[in-house]
Amino acid sequence: MAEEIDPFAEATPEELAAQKETEAAAAAKKKEAKAKEVGKSTLVLAVKPADSEIDLDKLEAKIRELKIDGLLWGKSQRQEMCFGLFQLQMGAVVTDDVSIDDLQETLESWEDEVQSTEVIAFQKI
């Protein structure tokens, strides 16, 4: 006959230890799952060309070729600054582990094409 379980009986030390291990493992698993959740942000980056002769279509294509984990380029538009000079405004979604400063430094290292970059909008999602 099967062993009957007494719901009012006290647990043995072995059962208590096993229960604590199970609870600790569940808590660790929950904490690990929470740590894996990475926040995201949206940003709009203004890329100012070095001069009015820069082809913004080619510059945009070059920027979109940048492959950085956690970076997804969105829409772009040309915004007139002054005297027929346009800047490229590009939207992107980034995870929190992507360094926006590193992205800007990379773009600004293209001195022949990019004068400067500026974060116009940045919002956590």
Tab-separated table of N, CA and C in Angstrom:
chain	number	residue	atom	x	y	z
A	1	MET	N	0.836	-1.173	0.000
A	1	MET	CA	0.000	0.000	0.000
A	1	MET	C	0.885	1.241	0.000
A	2	ALA	N	0.431	2.302	-0.634
A	2	ALA	CA	1.209	3.531	-0.733
A	2	ALA	C	1.341	4.185	0.634
A	3	GLU	N	2.450	4.863	0.833
A	3	GLU	CA	2.705	5.533	2.106
A	3	GLU	C	1.810	6.757	2.211
A	4	GLU	N	1.131	6.887	3.325
A	4	GLU	CA	0.245	8.021	3.525
A	4	GLU	C	1.042	9.226	4.005
A	5	ILE	N	0.643	10.398	3.540
A	5	ILE	CA	1.314	11.628	3.932
A	5	ILE	C	0.451	12.322	4.975
A	6	ASP	N	1.053	12.642	6.092
A	6	ASP	CA	0.344	13.332	7.167
A	6	ASP	C	0.585	14.832	7.007
A	7	PRO	N	-0.441	15.610	6.615
A	7	PRO	CA	-0.239	17.041	6.392
A	7	PRO	C	0.064	17.818	7.669
A	8	PHE	N	-0.196	17.234	8.811
A	8	PHE	CA	0.043	17.930	10.070
A	8	PHE	C	1.360	17.539	10.721
A	9	ALA	N	2.072	16.630	10.105
A	9	ALA	CA	3.352	16.190	10.668
A	9	ALA	C	4.412	17.240	10.381
A	10	GLU	N	5.395	17.329	11.251
A	10	GLU	CA	6.489	18.274	11.045
A	10	GLU	C	7.475	17.693	10.040
A	11	ALA	N	8.083	18.587	9.272
A	11	ALA	CA	9.041	18.153	8.258
A	11	ALA	C	10.344	17.729	8.921
A	12	THR	N	10.992	16.759	8.301
A	12	THR	CA	12.286	16.301	8.805
A	12	THR	C	13.345	17.307	8.391
A	13	PRO	N	14.510	17.298	9.043
A	13	PRO	CA	15.582	18.225	8.655
A	13	PRO	C	15.987	18.076	7.189
A	14	GLU	N	15.956	16.842	6.673
A	14	GLU	CA	16.309	16.624	5.261
A	14	GLU	C	15.288	17.300	4.342
A	15	GLU	N	14.010	17.179	4.702
A	15	GLU	CA	12.965	17.800	3.894
A	15	GLU	C	13.058	19.323	3.946
A	16	LEU	N	13.360	19.866	5.116
A	16	LEU	CA	13.525	21.317	5.248
A	16	LEU	C	14.697	21.815	4.407
A	17	ALA	N	15.811	21.069	4.430
A	17	ALA	CA	16.985	21.452	3.641
A	17	ALA	C	16.666	21.402	2.149
A	18	ALA	N	15.956	20.363	1.721
A	18	ALA	CA	15.588	20.236	0.308
A	18	ALA	C	14.656	21.371	-0.106
A	19	GLN	N	13.731	21.735	0.790
A	19	GLN	CA	12.801	22.825	0.488
A	19	GLN	C	13.546	24.153	0.369
A	20	LYS	N	14.515	24.401	1.254
A	20	LYS	CA	15.300	25.635	1.191
A	20	LYS	C	16.106	25.698	-0.099
A	21	GLU	N	16.692	24.563	-0.502
A	21	GLU	CA	17.459	24.523	-1.755
A	21	GLU	C	16.557	24.838	-2.941
A	22	THR	N	15.367	24.266	-2.941
A	22	THR	CA	14.422	24.501	-4.034
A	22	THR	C	14.021	25.973	-4.091
A	23	GLU	N	13.735	26.561	-2.934
A	23	GLU	CA	13.358	27.976	-2.888
A	23	GLU	C	14.516	28.872	-3.313
A	24	ALA	N	15.731	28.532	-2.893
A	24	ALA	CA	16.904	29.321	-3.273
A	24	ALA	C	17.144	29.237	-4.774
A	25	ALA	N	16.977	28.036	-5.344
A	25	ALA	CA	17.165	27.869	-6.786
A	25	ALA	C	16.115	28.666	-7.557
A	26	ALA	N	14.878	28.654	-7.079
A	26	ALA	CA	13.813	29.409	-7.745
A	26	ALA	C	14.081	30.907	-7.664
A	27	ALA	N	14.554	31.371	-6.511
A	27	ALA	CA	14.863	32.796	-6.349
A	27	ALA	C	16.022	33.206	-7.253
A	28	ALA	N	17.039	32.351	-7.353
A	28	ALA	CA	18.184	32.652	-8.217
A	28	ALA	C	17.760	32.689	-9.678
A	29	LYS	N	16.888	31.768	-10.065
A	29	LYS	CA	16.409	31.728	-11.448
A	29	LYS	C	15.609	32.991	-11.773
A	30	LYS	N	14.781	33.427	-10.822
A	30	LYS	CA	13.978	34.637	-11.018
A	30	LYS	C	14.878	35.867	-11.125
A	31	LYS	N	15.904	35.916	-10.274
A	31	LYS	CA	16.836	37.040	-10.294
A	31	LYS	C	17.614	37.069	-11.610
A	32	GLU	N	18.015	35.899	-12.102
A	32	GLU	CA	18.751	35.808	-13.367
A	32	GLU	C	17.879	36.260	-14.531
A	33	ALA	N	16.611	35.864	-14.523
A	33	ALA	CA	15.689	36.274	-15.587
A	33	ALA	C	15.496	37.784	-15.572
A	34	LYS	N	15.436	38.365	-14.388
A	34	LYS	CA	15.279	39.809	-14.269
A	34	LYS	C	16.525	40.530	-14.774
A	35	ALA	N	17.705	39.951	-14.515
A	35	ALA	CA	18.954	40.565	-14.952
A	35	ALA	C	19.078	40.540	-16.472
A	36	LYS	N	18.467	39.546	-17.125
A	36	LYS	CA	18.552	39.441	-18.580
A	36	LYS	C	17.712	40.493	-19.287
A	37	GLU	N	16.706	41.038	-18.605
A	37	GLU	CA	15.871	42.069	-19.205
A	37	GLU	C	16.697	43.338	-19.365
A	38	VAL	N	16.933	43.716	-20.610
A	38	VAL	CA	17.742	44.896	-20.882
A	38	VAL	C	16.813	46.014	-21.334
A	39	GLY	N	16.982	47.182	-20.756
A	39	GLY	CA	16.161	48.319	-21.126
A	39	GLY	C	16.501	48.823	-22.521
A	40	LYS	N	15.547	49.500	-23.123
A	40	LYS	CA	15.746	50.064	-24.454
A	40	LYS	C	15.422	51.546	-24.424
A	41	SER	N	16.004	52.253	-25.369
A	41	SER	CA	15.764	53.681	-25.512
A	41	SER	C	15.640	54.015	-26.987
A	42	THR	N	14.914	55.093	-27.259
A	42	THR	CA	14.871	55.620	-28.619
A	42	THR	C	15.661	56.916	-28.627
A	43	LEU	N	16.276	57.183	-29.757
A	43	LEU	CA	17.009	58.434	-29.874
A	43	LEU	C	16.909	58.960	-31.288
A	44	VAL	N	17.080	60.253	-31.401
A	44	VAL	CA	17.194	60.906	-32.703
A	44	VAL	C	18.559	61.569	-32.710
A	45	LEU	N	19.359	61.201	-33.692
A	45	LEU	CA	20.732	61.684	-33.800
A	45	LEU	C	20.840	62.591	-35.018
A	46	ALA	N	21.324	63.810	-34.816
A	46	ALA	CA	21.555	64.739	-35.923
A	46	ALA	C	23.005	64.602	-36.356
A	47	VAL	N	23.202	64.311	-37.632
A	47	VAL	CA	24.543	64.179	-38.193
A	47	VAL	C	24.751	65.352	-39.135
A	48	LYS	N	25.701	66.212	-38.787
A	48	LYS	CA	25.959	67.407	-39.592
A	48	LYS	C	27.125	67.119	-40.529
A	49	PRO	N	26.909	67.300	-41.839
A	49	PRO	CA	27.972	67.004	-42.800
A	49	PRO	C	29.100	68.028	-42.734
A	50	ALA	N	30.267	67.616	-43.219
A	50	ALA	CA	31.443	68.486	-43.196
A	50	ALA	C	31.255	69.703	-44.103
A	51	ASP	N	30.562	69.525	-45.228
A	51	ASP	CA	30.261	70.657	-46.108
A	51	ASP	C	29.025	70.344	-46.936
A	52	SER	N	28.597	71.309	-47.738
A	52	SER	CA	27.358	71.154	-48.504
A	52	SER	C	27.504	70.196	-49.681
A	53	GLU	N	28.721	69.790	-50.008
A	53	GLU	CA	28.958	68.895	-51.139
A	53	GLU	C	28.792	67.417	-50.771
A	54	ILE	N	28.642	67.105	-49.500
A	54	ILE	CA	28.521	65.716	-49.051
A	54	ILE	C	27.173	65.154	-49.496
A	55	ASP	N	27.195	63.977	-50.117
A	55	ASP	CA	25.976	63.296	-50.541
A	55	ASP	C	25.360	62.615	-49.308
A	56	LEU	N	24.237	63.150	-48.838
A	56	LEU	CA	23.617	62.630	-47.621
A	56	LEU	C	23.067	61.219	-47.799
A	57	ASP	N	22.692	60.851	-49.037
A	57	ASP	CA	22.219	59.483	-49.275
A	57	ASP	C	23.345	58.478	-49.054
A	58	LYS	N	24.535	58.798	-49.567
A	58	LYS	CA	25.687	57.908	-49.372
A	58	LYS	C	26.107	57.879	-47.903
A	59	LEU	N	26.052	59.033	-47.246
A	59	LEU	CA	26.408	59.097	-45.831
A	59	LEU	C	25.428	58.264	-45.002
A	60	GLU	N	24.141	58.374	-45.310
A	60	GLU	CA	23.146	57.576	-44.589
A	60	GLU	C	23.390	56.082	-44.795
A	61	ALA	N	23.682	55.685	-46.026
A	61	ALA	CA	23.953	54.270	-46.299
A	61	ALA	C	25.170	53.789	-45.510
A	62	LYS	N	26.196	54.625	-45.435
A	62	LYS	CA	27.405	54.265	-44.683
A	62	LYS	C	27.094	54.125	-43.192
A	63	ILE	N	26.262	55.019	-42.669
A	63	ILE	CA	25.892	54.957	-41.250
A	63	ILE	C	25.089	53.689	-40.976
A	64	ARG	N	24.155	53.365	-41.857
A	64	ARG	CA	23.328	52.167	-41.665
A	64	ARG	C	24.153	50.882	-41.756
A	65	GLU	N	25.317	50.936	-42.406
A	65	GLU	CA	26.188	49.760	-42.491
A	65	GLU	C	26.878	49.450	-41.169
A	66	LEU	N	26.876	50.411	-40.232
A	66	LEU	CA	27.464	50.160	-38.914
A	66	LEU	C	26.679	49.050	-38.233
A	67	LYS	N	27.358	47.987	-37.870
A	67	LYS	CA	26.708	46.862	-37.202
A	67	LYS	C	27.157	46.836	-35.751
A	68	ILE	N	26.268	47.252	-34.873
A	68	ILE	CA	26.526	47.252	-33.436
A	68	ILE	C	25.398	46.468	-32.785
A	69	ASP	N	25.748	45.474	-31.958
A	69	ASP	CA	24.728	44.694	-31.260
A	69	ASP	C	23.898	45.617	-30.379
A	70	GLY	N	22.587	45.533	-30.520
A	70	GLY	CA	21.700	46.351	-29.703
A	70	GLY	C	21.331	47.678	-30.337
A	71	LEU	N	21.727	47.897	-31.593
A	71	LEU	CA	21.417	49.145	-32.298
A	71	LEU	C	20.578	48.820	-33.524
A	72	LEU	N	19.423	49.459	-33.628
A	72	LEU	CA	18.538	49.266	-34.771
A	72	LEU	C	18.165	50.638	-35.316
A	73	TRP	N	18.618	50.924	-36.546
A	73	TRP	CA	18.332	52.218	-37.157
A	73	TRP	C	16.880	52.278	-37.583
A	74	GLY	N	16.289	53.453	-37.481
A	74	GLY	CA	14.899	53.681	-37.876
A	74	GLY	C	14.832	54.661	-39.034
A	75	LYS	N	13.814	55.508	-39.001
A	75	LYS	CA	13.599	56.492	-40.064
A	75	LYS	C	14.681	57.559	-40.048
A	76	SER	N	14.815	58.204	-41.199
A	76	SER	CA	15.741	59.335	-41.287
A	76	SER	C	15.075	60.433	-42.113
A	77	GLN	N	15.584	61.637	-41.930
A	77	GLN	CA	15.093	62.769	-42.715
A	77	GLN	C	16.201	63.805	-42.837
A	78	ARG	N	16.054	64.657	-43.824
A	78	ARG	CA	16.994	65.763	-44.009
A	78	ARG	C	16.346	67.016	-43.454
A	79	GLN	N	17.098	67.749	-42.672
A	79	GLN	CA	16.597	68.974	-42.056
A	79	GLN	C	17.513	70.116	-42.485
A	80	GLU	N	16.926	71.159	-43.066
A	80	GLU	CA	17.746	72.290	-43.498
A	80	GLU	C	18.245	73.057	-42.283
A	81	MET	N	19.550	73.361	-42.293
A	81	MET	CA	20.145	74.126	-41.196
A	81	MET	C	20.223	75.596	-41.587
A	82	CYS	N	20.986	75.883	-42.646
A	82	CYS	CA	21.129	77.260	-43.109
A	82	CYS	C	21.818	77.274	-44.465
A	83	PHE	N	21.537	78.268	-45.269
A	83	PHE	CA	22.207	78.510	-46.552
A	83	PHE	C	22.299	77.255	-47.423
A	84	GLY	N	21.231	76.466	-47.446
A	84	GLY	CA	21.208	75.282	-48.293
A	84	GLY	C	21.961	74.093	-47.726
A	85	LEU	N	22.432	74.190	-46.503
A	85	LEU	CA	23.137	73.075	-45.860
A	85	LEU	C	22.122	72.259	-45.059
A	86	PHE	N	22.107	70.958	-45.301
A	86	PHE	CA	21.170	70.069	-44.627
A	86	PHE	C	21.910	69.176	-43.641
A	87	GLN	N	21.204	68.796	-42.585
A	87	GLN	CA	21.735	67.794	-41.667
A	87	GLN	C	20.866	66.549	-41.786
A	88	LEU	N	21.432	65.427	-41.443
A	88	LEU	CA	20.737	64.155	-41.497
A	88	LEU	C	20.266	63.815	-40.086
A	89	GLN	N	18.965	63.629	-39.907
A	89	GLN	CA	18.431	63.231	-38.607
A	89	GLN	C	17.998	61.778	-38.712
A	90	MET	N	18.594	60.944	-37.859
A	90	MET	CA	18.320	59.508	-37.918
A	90	MET	C	17.781	59.026	-36.578
A	91	GLY	N	16.698	58.279	-36.645
A	91	GLY	CA	16.131	57.668	-35.456
A	91	GLY	C	16.738	56.293	-35.244
A	92	ALA	N	16.775	55.856	-33.997
A	92	ALA	CA	17.312	54.535	-33.680
A	92	ALA	C	16.722	54.044	-32.369
A	93	VAL	N	16.720	52.736	-32.218
A	93	VAL	CA	16.382	52.094	-30.954
A	93	VAL	C	17.650	51.401	-30.486
A	94	VAL	N	18.032	51.662	-29.235
A	94	VAL	CA	19.258	51.072	-28.692
A	94	VAL	C	18.956	50.409	-27.355
A	95	THR	N	19.698	49.346	-27.073
A	95	THR	CA	19.621	48.743	-25.746
A	95	THR	C	20.545	49.532	-24.829
A	96	ASP	N	20.323	49.392	-23.531
A	96	ASP	CA	21.073	50.198	-22.570
A	96	ASP	C	22.562	49.884	-22.541
A	97	ASP	N	22.964	48.737	-23.086
A	97	ASP	CA	24.388	48.411	-23.068
A	97	ASP	C	25.142	48.997	-24.261
A	98	VAL	N	24.451	49.719	-25.139
A	98	VAL	CA	25.108	50.383	-26.271
A	98	VAL	C	25.535	51.780	-25.824
A	99	SER	N	26.792	52.113	-26.056
A	99	SER	CA	27.308	53.424	-25.676
A	99	SER	C	27.040	54.431	-26.795
A	100	ILE	N	26.222	55.415	-26.495
A	100	ILE	CA	25.912	56.456	-27.479
A	100	ILE	C	27.159	57.295	-27.746
A	101	ASP	N	27.980	57.504	-26.718
A	101	ASP	CA	29.221	58.263	-26.895
A	101	ASP	C	30.144	57.571	-27.889
A	102	ASP	N	30.262	56.241	-27.792
A	102	ASP	CA	31.104	55.501	-28.734
A	102	ASP	C	30.554	55.610	-30.151
A	103	LEU	N	29.229	55.553	-30.285
A	103	LEU	CA	28.598	55.694	-31.597
A	103	LEU	C	28.912	57.062	-32.190
A	104	GLN	N	28.773	58.110	-31.379
A	104	GLN	CA	29.063	59.460	-31.861
A	104	GLN	C	30.544	59.608	-32.217
A	105	GLU	N	31.431	59.057	-31.412
A	105	GLU	CA	32.865	59.139	-31.713
A	105	GLU	C	33.186	58.438	-33.020
A	106	THR	N	32.534	57.301	-33.273
A	106	THR	CA	32.755	56.581	-34.525
A	106	THR	C	32.335	57.436	-35.712
A	107	LEU	N	31.146	58.033	-35.622
A	107	LEU	CA	30.660	58.863	-36.728
A	107	LEU	C	31.534	60.102	-36.914
A	108	GLU	N	31.935	60.723	-35.820
A	108	GLU	CA	32.744	61.938	-35.911
A	108	GLU	C	34.177	61.647	-36.349
A	109	SER	N	34.591	60.386	-36.308
A	109	SER	CA	35.931	60.039	-36.792
A	109	SER	C	35.995	60.079	-38.322
A	110	TRP	N	34.851	60.122	-38.974
A	110	TRP	CA	34.798	60.269	-40.431
A	110	TRP	C	34.892	61.753	-40.763
A	111	GLU	N	36.038	62.354	-40.494
A	111	GLU	CA	36.224	63.804	-40.574
A	111	GLU	C	35.956	64.390	-41.956
A	112	ASP	N	36.176	63.615	-43.014
A	112	ASP	CA	35.943	64.128	-44.365
A	112	ASP	C	34.455	64.262	-44.680
A	113	GLU	N	33.614	63.525	-43.937
A	113	GLU	CA	32.184	63.524	-44.236
A	113	GLU	C	31.321	64.129	-43.127
A	114	VAL	N	31.738	63.964	-41.874
A	114	VAL	CA	30.913	64.384	-40.737
A	114	VAL	C	31.621	65.473	-39.947
A	115	GLN	N	30.929	66.597	-39.775
A	115	GLN	CA	31.474	67.680	-38.948
A	115	GLN	C	31.235	67.374	-37.480
A	116	SER	N	29.968	67.044	-37.146
A	116	SER	CA	29.633	66.751	-35.754
A	116	SER	C	28.329	65.974	-35.698
A	117	THR	N	28.046	65.438	-34.508
A	117	THR	CA	26.776	64.766	-34.261
A	117	THR	C	26.185	65.327	-32.974
A	118	GLU	N	24.878	65.211	-32.868
A	118	GLU	CA	24.199	65.723	-31.679
A	118	GLU	C	22.970	64.859	-31.407
A	119	VAL	N	22.780	64.490	-30.160
A	119	VAL	CA	21.575	63.760	-29.772
A	119	VAL	C	20.465	64.790	-29.581
A	120	ILE	N	19.453	64.723	-30.440
A	120	ILE	CA	18.344	65.672	-30.387
A	120	ILE	C	17.288	65.208	-29.389
A	121	ALA	N	17.020	63.908	-29.379
A	121	ALA	CA	16.010	63.361	-28.468
A	121	ALA	C	16.488	62.012	-27.960
A	122	PHE	N	16.178	61.734	-26.692
A	122	PHE	CA	16.555	60.463	-26.074
A	122	PHE	C	15.470	60.119	-25.072
A	123	GLN	N	14.861	58.934	-25.237
A	123	GLN	CA	13.762	58.560	-24.356
A	123	GLN	C	13.813	57.070	-24.052
A	124	LYS	N	13.656	56.719	-22.767
A	124	LYS	CA	13.584	55.317	-22.349
A	124	LYS	C	12.233	54.750	-22.766
A	125	ILE	N	12.268	53.489	-23.230
A	125	ILE	CA	10.997	52.823	-23.569
A	125	ILE	C	10.859	51.540	-22.782
